[in-house]
GROMACS .gro file of C-alpha atoms in nm:
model
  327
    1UNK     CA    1  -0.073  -1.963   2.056
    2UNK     CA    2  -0.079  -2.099   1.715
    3UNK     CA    3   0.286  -2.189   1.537
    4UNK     CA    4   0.262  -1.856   1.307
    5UNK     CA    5   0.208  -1.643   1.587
    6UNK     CA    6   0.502  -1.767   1.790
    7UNK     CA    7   0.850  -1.525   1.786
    8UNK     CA    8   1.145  -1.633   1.649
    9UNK     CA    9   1.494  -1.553   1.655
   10UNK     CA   10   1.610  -1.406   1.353
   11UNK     CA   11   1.971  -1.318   1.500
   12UNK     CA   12   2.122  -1.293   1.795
   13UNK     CA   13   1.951  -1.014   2.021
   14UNK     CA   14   1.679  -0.992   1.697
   15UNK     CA   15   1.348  -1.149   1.733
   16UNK     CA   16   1.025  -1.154   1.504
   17UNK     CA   17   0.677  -1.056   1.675
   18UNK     CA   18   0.383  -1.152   1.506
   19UNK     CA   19   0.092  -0.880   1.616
   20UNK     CA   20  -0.255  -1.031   1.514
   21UNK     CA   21  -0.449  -0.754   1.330
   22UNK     CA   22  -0.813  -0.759   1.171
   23UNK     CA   23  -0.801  -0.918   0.746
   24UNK     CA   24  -0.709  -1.176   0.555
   25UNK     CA   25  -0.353  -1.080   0.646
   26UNK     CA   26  -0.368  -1.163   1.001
   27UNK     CA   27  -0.064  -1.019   1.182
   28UNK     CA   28   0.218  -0.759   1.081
   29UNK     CA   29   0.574  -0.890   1.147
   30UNK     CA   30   0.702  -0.661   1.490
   31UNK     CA   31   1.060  -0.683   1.497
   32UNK     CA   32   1.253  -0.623   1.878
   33UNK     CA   33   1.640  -0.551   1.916
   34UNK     CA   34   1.696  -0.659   2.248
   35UNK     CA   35   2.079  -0.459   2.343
   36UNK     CA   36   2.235  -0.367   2.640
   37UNK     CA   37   2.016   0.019   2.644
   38UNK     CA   38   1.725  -0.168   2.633
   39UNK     CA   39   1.419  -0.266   2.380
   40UNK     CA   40   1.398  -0.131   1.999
   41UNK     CA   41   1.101  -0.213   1.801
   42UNK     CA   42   1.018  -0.191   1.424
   43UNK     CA   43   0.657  -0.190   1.350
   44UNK     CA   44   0.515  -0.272   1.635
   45UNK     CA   45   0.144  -0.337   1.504
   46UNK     CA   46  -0.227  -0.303   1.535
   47UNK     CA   47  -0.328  -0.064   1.786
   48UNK     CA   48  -0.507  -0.277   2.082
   49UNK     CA   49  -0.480  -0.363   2.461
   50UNK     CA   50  -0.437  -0.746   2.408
   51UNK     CA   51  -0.156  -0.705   2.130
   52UNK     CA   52  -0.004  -0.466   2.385
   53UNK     CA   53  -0.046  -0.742   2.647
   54UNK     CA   54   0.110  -1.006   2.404
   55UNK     CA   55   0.402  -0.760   2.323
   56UNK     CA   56   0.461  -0.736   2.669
   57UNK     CA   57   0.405  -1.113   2.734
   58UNK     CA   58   0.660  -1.173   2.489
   59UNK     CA   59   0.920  -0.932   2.604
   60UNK     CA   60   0.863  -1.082   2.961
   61UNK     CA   61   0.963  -1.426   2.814
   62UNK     CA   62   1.257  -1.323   2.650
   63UNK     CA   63   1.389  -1.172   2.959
   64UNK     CA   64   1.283  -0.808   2.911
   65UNK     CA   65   0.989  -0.579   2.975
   66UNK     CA   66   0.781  -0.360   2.778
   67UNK     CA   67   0.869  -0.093   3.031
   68UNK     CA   68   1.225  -0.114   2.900
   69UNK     CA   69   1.106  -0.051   2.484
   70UNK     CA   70   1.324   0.297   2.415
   71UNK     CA   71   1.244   0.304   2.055
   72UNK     CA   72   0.980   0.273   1.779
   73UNK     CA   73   1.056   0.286   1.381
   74UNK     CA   74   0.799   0.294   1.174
   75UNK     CA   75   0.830   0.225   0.788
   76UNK     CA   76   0.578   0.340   0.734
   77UNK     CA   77   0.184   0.543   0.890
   78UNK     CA   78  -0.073   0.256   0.823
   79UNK     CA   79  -0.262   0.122   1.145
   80UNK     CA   80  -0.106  -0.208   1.111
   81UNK     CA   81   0.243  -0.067   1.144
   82UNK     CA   82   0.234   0.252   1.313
   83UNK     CA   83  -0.051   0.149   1.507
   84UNK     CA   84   0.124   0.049   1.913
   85UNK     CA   85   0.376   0.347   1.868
   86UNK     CA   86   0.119   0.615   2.017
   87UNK     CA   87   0.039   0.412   2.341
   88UNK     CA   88   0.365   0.261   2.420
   89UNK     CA   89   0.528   0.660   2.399
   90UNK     CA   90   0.236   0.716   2.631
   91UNK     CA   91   0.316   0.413   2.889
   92UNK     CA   92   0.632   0.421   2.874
   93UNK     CA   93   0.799   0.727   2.727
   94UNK     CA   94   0.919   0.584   2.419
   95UNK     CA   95   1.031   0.798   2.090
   96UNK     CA   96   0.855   0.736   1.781
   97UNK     CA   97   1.108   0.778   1.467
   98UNK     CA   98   0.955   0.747   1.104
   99UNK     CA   99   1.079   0.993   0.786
  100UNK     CA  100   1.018   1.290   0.727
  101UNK     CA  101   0.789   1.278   0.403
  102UNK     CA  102   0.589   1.008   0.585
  103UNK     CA  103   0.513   1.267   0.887
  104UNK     CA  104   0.367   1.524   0.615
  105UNK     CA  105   0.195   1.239   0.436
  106UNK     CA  106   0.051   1.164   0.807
  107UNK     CA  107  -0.071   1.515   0.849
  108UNK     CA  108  -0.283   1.511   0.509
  109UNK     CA  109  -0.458   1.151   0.567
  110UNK     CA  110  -0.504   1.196   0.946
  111UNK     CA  111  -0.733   1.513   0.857
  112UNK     CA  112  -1.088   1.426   0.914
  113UNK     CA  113  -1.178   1.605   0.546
  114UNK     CA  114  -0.962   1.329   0.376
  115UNK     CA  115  -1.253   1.055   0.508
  116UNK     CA  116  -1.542   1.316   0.460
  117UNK     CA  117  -1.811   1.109   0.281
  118UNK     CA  118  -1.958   1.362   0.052
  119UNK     CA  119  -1.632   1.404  -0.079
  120UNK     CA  120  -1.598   1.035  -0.144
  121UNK     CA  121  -1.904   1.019  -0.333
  122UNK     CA  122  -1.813   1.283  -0.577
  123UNK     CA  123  -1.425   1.087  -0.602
  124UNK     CA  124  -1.727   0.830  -0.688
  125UNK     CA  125  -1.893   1.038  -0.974
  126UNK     CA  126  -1.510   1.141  -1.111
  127UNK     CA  127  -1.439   0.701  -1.126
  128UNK     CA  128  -1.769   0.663  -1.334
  129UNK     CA  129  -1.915   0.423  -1.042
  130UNK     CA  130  -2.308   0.357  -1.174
  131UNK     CA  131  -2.510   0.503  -0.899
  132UNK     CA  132  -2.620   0.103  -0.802
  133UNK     CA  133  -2.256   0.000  -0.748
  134UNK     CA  134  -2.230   0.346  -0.500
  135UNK     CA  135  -2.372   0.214  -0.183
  136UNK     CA  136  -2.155  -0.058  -0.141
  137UNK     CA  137  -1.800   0.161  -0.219
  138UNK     CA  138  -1.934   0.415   0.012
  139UNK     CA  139  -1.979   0.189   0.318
  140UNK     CA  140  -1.669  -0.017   0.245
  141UNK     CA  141  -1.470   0.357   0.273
  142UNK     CA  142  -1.679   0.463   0.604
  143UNK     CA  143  -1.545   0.146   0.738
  144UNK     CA  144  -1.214   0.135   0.700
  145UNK     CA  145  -0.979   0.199   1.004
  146UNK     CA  146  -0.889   0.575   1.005
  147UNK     CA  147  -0.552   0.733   1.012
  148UNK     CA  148  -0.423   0.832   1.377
  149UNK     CA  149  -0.228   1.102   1.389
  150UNK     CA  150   0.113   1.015   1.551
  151UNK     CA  151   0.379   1.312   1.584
  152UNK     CA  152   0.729   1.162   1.550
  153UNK     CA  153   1.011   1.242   1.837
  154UNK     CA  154   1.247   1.164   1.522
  155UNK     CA  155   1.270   1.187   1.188
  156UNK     CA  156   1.466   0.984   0.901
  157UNK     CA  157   1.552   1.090   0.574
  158UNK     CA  158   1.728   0.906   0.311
  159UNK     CA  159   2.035   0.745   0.397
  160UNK     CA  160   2.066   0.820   0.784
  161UNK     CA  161   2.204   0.544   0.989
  162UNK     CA  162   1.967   0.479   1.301
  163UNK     CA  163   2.127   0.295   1.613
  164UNK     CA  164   1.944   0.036   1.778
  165UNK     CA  165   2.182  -0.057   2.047
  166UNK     CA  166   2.486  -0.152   1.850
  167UNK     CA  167   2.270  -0.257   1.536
  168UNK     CA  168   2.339   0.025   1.299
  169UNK     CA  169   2.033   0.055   1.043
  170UNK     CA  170   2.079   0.250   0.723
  171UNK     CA  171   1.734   0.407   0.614
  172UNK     CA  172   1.619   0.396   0.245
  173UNK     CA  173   1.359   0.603   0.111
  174UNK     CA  174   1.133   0.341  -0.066
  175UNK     CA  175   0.793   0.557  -0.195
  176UNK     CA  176   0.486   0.390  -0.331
  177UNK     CA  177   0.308   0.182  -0.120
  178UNK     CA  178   0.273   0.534   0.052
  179UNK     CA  179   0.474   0.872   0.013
  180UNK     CA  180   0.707   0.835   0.259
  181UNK     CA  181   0.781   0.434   0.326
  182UNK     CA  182   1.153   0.299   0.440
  183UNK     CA  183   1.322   0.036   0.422
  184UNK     CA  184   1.585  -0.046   0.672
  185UNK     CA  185   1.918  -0.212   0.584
  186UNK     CA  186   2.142  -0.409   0.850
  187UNK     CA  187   2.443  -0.438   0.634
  188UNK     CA  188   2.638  -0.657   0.917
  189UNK     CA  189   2.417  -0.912   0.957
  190UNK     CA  190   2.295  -0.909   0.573
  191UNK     CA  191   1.888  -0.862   0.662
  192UNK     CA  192   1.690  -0.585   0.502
  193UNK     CA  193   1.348  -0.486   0.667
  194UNK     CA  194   1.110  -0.356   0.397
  195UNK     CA  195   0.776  -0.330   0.583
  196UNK     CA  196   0.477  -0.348   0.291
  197UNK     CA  197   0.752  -0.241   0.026
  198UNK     CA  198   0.798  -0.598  -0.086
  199UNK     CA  199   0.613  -0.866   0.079
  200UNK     CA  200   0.692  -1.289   0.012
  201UNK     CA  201   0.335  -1.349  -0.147
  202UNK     CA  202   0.117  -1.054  -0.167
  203UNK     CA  203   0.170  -0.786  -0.386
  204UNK     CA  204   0.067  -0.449  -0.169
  205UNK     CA  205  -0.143  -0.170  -0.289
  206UNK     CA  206   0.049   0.115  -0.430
  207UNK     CA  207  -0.017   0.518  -0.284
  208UNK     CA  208  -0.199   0.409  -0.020
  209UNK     CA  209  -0.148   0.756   0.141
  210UNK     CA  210   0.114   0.996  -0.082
  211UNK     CA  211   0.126   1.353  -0.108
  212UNK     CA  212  -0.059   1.559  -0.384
  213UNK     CA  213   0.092   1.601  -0.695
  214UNK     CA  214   0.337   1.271  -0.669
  215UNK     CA  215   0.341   0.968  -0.877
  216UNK     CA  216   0.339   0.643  -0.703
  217UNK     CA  217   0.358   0.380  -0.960
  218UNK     CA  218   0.700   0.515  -1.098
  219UNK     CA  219   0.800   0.575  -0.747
  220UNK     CA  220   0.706   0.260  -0.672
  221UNK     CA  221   0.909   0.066  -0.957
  222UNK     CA  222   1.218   0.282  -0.894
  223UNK     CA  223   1.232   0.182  -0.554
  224UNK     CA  224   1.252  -0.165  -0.633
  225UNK     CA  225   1.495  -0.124  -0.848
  226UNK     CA  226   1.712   0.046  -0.575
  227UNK     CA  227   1.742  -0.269  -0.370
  228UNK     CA  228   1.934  -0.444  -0.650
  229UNK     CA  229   2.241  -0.403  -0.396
  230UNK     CA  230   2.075  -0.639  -0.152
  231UNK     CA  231   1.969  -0.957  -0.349
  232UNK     CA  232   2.176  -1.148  -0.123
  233UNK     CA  233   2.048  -1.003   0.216
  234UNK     CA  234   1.776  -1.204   0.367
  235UNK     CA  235   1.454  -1.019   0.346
  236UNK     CA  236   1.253  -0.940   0.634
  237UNK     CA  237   0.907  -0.804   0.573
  238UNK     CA  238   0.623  -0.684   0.686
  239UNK     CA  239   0.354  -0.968   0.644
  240UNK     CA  240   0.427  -1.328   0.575
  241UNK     CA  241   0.744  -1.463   0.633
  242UNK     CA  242   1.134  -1.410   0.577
  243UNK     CA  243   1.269  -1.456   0.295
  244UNK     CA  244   1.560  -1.468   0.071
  245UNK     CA  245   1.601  -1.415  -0.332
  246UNK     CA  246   1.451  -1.069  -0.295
  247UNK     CA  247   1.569  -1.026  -0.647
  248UNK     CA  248   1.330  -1.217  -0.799
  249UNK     CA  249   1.104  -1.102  -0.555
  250UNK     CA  250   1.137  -0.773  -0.683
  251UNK     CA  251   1.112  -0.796  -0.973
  252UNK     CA  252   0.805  -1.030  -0.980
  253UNK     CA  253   0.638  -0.732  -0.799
  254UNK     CA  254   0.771  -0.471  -1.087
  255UNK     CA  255   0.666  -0.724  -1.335
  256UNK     CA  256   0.302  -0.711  -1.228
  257UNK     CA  257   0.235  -0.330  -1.203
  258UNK     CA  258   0.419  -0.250  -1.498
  259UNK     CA  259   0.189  -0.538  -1.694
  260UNK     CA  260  -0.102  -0.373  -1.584
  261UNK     CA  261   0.054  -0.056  -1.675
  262UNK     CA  262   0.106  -0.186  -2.006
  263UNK     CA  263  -0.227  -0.335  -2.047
  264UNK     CA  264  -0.392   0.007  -1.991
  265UNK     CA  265  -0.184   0.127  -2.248
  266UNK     CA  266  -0.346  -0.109  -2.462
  267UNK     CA  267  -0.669   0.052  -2.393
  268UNK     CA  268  -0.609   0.400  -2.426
  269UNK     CA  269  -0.644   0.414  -2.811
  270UNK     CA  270  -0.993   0.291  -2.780
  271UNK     CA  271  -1.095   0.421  -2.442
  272UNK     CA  272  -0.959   0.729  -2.457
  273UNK     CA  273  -1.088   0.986  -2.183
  274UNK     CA  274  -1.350   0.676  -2.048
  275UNK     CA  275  -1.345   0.741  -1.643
  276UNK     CA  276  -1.173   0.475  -1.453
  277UNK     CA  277  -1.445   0.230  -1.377
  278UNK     CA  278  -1.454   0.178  -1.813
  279UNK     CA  279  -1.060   0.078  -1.786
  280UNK     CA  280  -1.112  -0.082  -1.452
  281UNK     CA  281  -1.333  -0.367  -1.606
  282UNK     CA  282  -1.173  -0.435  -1.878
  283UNK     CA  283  -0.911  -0.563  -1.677
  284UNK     CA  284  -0.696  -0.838  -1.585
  285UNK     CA  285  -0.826  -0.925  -1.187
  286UNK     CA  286  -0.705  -1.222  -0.991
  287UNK     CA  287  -1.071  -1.253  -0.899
  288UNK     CA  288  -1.223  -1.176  -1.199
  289UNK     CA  289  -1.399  -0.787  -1.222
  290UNK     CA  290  -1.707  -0.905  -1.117
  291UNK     CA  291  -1.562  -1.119  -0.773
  292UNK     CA  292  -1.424  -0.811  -0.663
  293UNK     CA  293  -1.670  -0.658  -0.354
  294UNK     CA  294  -1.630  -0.325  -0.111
  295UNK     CA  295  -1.246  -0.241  -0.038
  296UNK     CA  296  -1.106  -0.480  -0.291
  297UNK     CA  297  -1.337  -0.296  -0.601
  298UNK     CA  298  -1.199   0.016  -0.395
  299UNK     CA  299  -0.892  -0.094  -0.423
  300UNK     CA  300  -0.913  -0.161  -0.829
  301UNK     CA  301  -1.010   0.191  -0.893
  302UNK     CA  302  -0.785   0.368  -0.730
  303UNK     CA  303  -0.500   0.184  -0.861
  304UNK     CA  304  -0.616   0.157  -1.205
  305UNK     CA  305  -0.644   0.582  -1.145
  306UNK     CA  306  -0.333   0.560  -0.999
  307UNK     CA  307  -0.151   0.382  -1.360
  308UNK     CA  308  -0.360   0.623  -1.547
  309UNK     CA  309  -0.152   0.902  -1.421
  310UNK     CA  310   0.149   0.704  -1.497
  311UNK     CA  311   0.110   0.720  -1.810
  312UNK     CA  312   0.107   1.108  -1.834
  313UNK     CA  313   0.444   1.113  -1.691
  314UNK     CA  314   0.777   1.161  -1.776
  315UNK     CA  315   0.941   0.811  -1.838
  316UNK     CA  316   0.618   0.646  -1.907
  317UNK     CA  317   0.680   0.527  -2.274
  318UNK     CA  318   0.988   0.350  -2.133
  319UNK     CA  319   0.788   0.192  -1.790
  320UNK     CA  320   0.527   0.054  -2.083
  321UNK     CA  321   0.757  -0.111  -2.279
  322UNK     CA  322   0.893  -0.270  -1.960
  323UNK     CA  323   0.605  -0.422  -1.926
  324UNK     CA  324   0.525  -0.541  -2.287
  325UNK     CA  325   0.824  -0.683  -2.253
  326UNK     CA  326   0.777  -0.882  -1.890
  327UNK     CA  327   0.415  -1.007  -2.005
   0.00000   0.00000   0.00000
């Protein structure tokens, strides 16, 4: 097992699980309370029989079993996180919490019409997208992993405390990365779990699955600035590694969508009603417009539609100047 894959202690009865998944990312961070009433997990990762052998593998060297696991939370319904929850409630009877918005959020991505093709192509035509660059956007979306359905035993809302043995969690709704993402604050031993909310190195997509009619990007920035009261906690997230300084985390990551937010701004008196691919390549990418290929181009659209929208908003003129003034 390579070093980054090993667990680690993070507290006492608190362990990190690395779960290998498929992408540059490589594993989401699994986190198991081990207490006296048996096994909690958070996130337990990618959906496959050998991460479900390694989980138990683990377990087994720490002294426990999988067949003891009484709990999954979920932050939040991608396959990377959500993904075990479904086949370890099966195998061993385990109840699957995650919040309440999330669940609906679930129920609109998880229907087959949200990966229907056809209607891709025209989301497609709406972007701009020359008819050459089509192909490549259309297989990228046919290949992505698709939703799974998972129907919760339990459901959080915003500020419930959740019990993992005698760890008492305090939920936070945190919204943009999706509709319905949490964050989960141990206030005795000073460690916040924020899933894909904020991440060490990588700044995550925003509205990767939200309801219609909400706005991610100022969800998104608002939600950072709600963990202000936990600067001092030590972060533990998603992908990567822990963490402390999450205020400078957070606000790096605020920094950089309200810059682009800013720099579309920019473009608006001479773009005007231009679809999204126009705005899209006129702007600042880490690889450059033209290195970006399949998911990653994908990816640019949607969140260049996604700060479009912003912009429309209530609050906007005050998010722009935010980020005039961080660039």
């Amino acid at each position: 097992m390579s070093a980054e894959l090993e667990p680690e202690q993070i507290r006492p009865g608190l362990w990190c699980i690395p779960m290998p998944m498929p992408g540059p990312l490589r594993a989401t961070l699994a986190y198991a309370v081990l207490a006296d009433d048996g096994v909690h997990l958070i996130d337990p990762g990618w959906d496959t029989s050998e991460n479900a052998e390694r989980l138990g593998r683990v377990l087994t060297g720490l002294g426990r079993s999988a067949a003891e696991i009484r709990t999954v939370v979920v932050t939040h319904h991608h396959p990377d996180h959500i993904g075990l929850a479904a086949r370890l409630r099966r195998d061993h009877g385990v109840r699957v919490v995650l919040s309440q918005v999330e669940r609906e959020v679930l129920s609109v991505v998880a229907d087959p019409a949200h990966r229907d093709l056809e209607t891709y192509r025209q989301r497609l035509e709406g972007w701009g997208v020359p008819a050459a660059r089509q192909p490549e956007l259309v297989d990228s979306h046919a290949s992505i992993a698709p939703a799974v359905a998972v129907e919760p035993d339990g459901i959080l809302r915003d500020g419930d405390v959740v019990r993992l043995g005698e760890r008492m969690l305090t939920v936070l709704l945190t919204p943009g990365h999706t509709g319905g993402h949490v964050c989960l604050v141990d206030d005795a031993d000073e460690v916040i779990f924020t899933g894909d909310h904020v991440l060490p190195e990588v700044y995550a997509g925003i509205g990767l699955g939200i309801l219609p009619g909400t706005e991610p990007v100022g969800a998104l920035i608002a939600s950072l600035d709600r963990l202000a009261p936990y600067d001092d906690y030590e972060v533990l997230p998603g992908h990567g590694h822990r963490f402390r300084d999450l205020g400078a985390r957070r606000r790096r990551i605020a920094a950089h969508h309200l810059r682009r937010l800013a720099e579309i701004a920019t473009l608006v008196p001479e773009l005007g009603d231009a679809p999204v691919w126009e705005y899209a390549a006129r702007l600042t990418w880490t690889l450059g417009w033209e290195g970006l290929r399949g998911f990653a181009r994908h990816s640019a659209l949607h969140q260049t539609e996604l700060h479009l929208r912003a912009l429309g908003t209530h609050g906007a003129d005050a998010l722009v100047a935010r980020g005039l003034s961080s660039g």
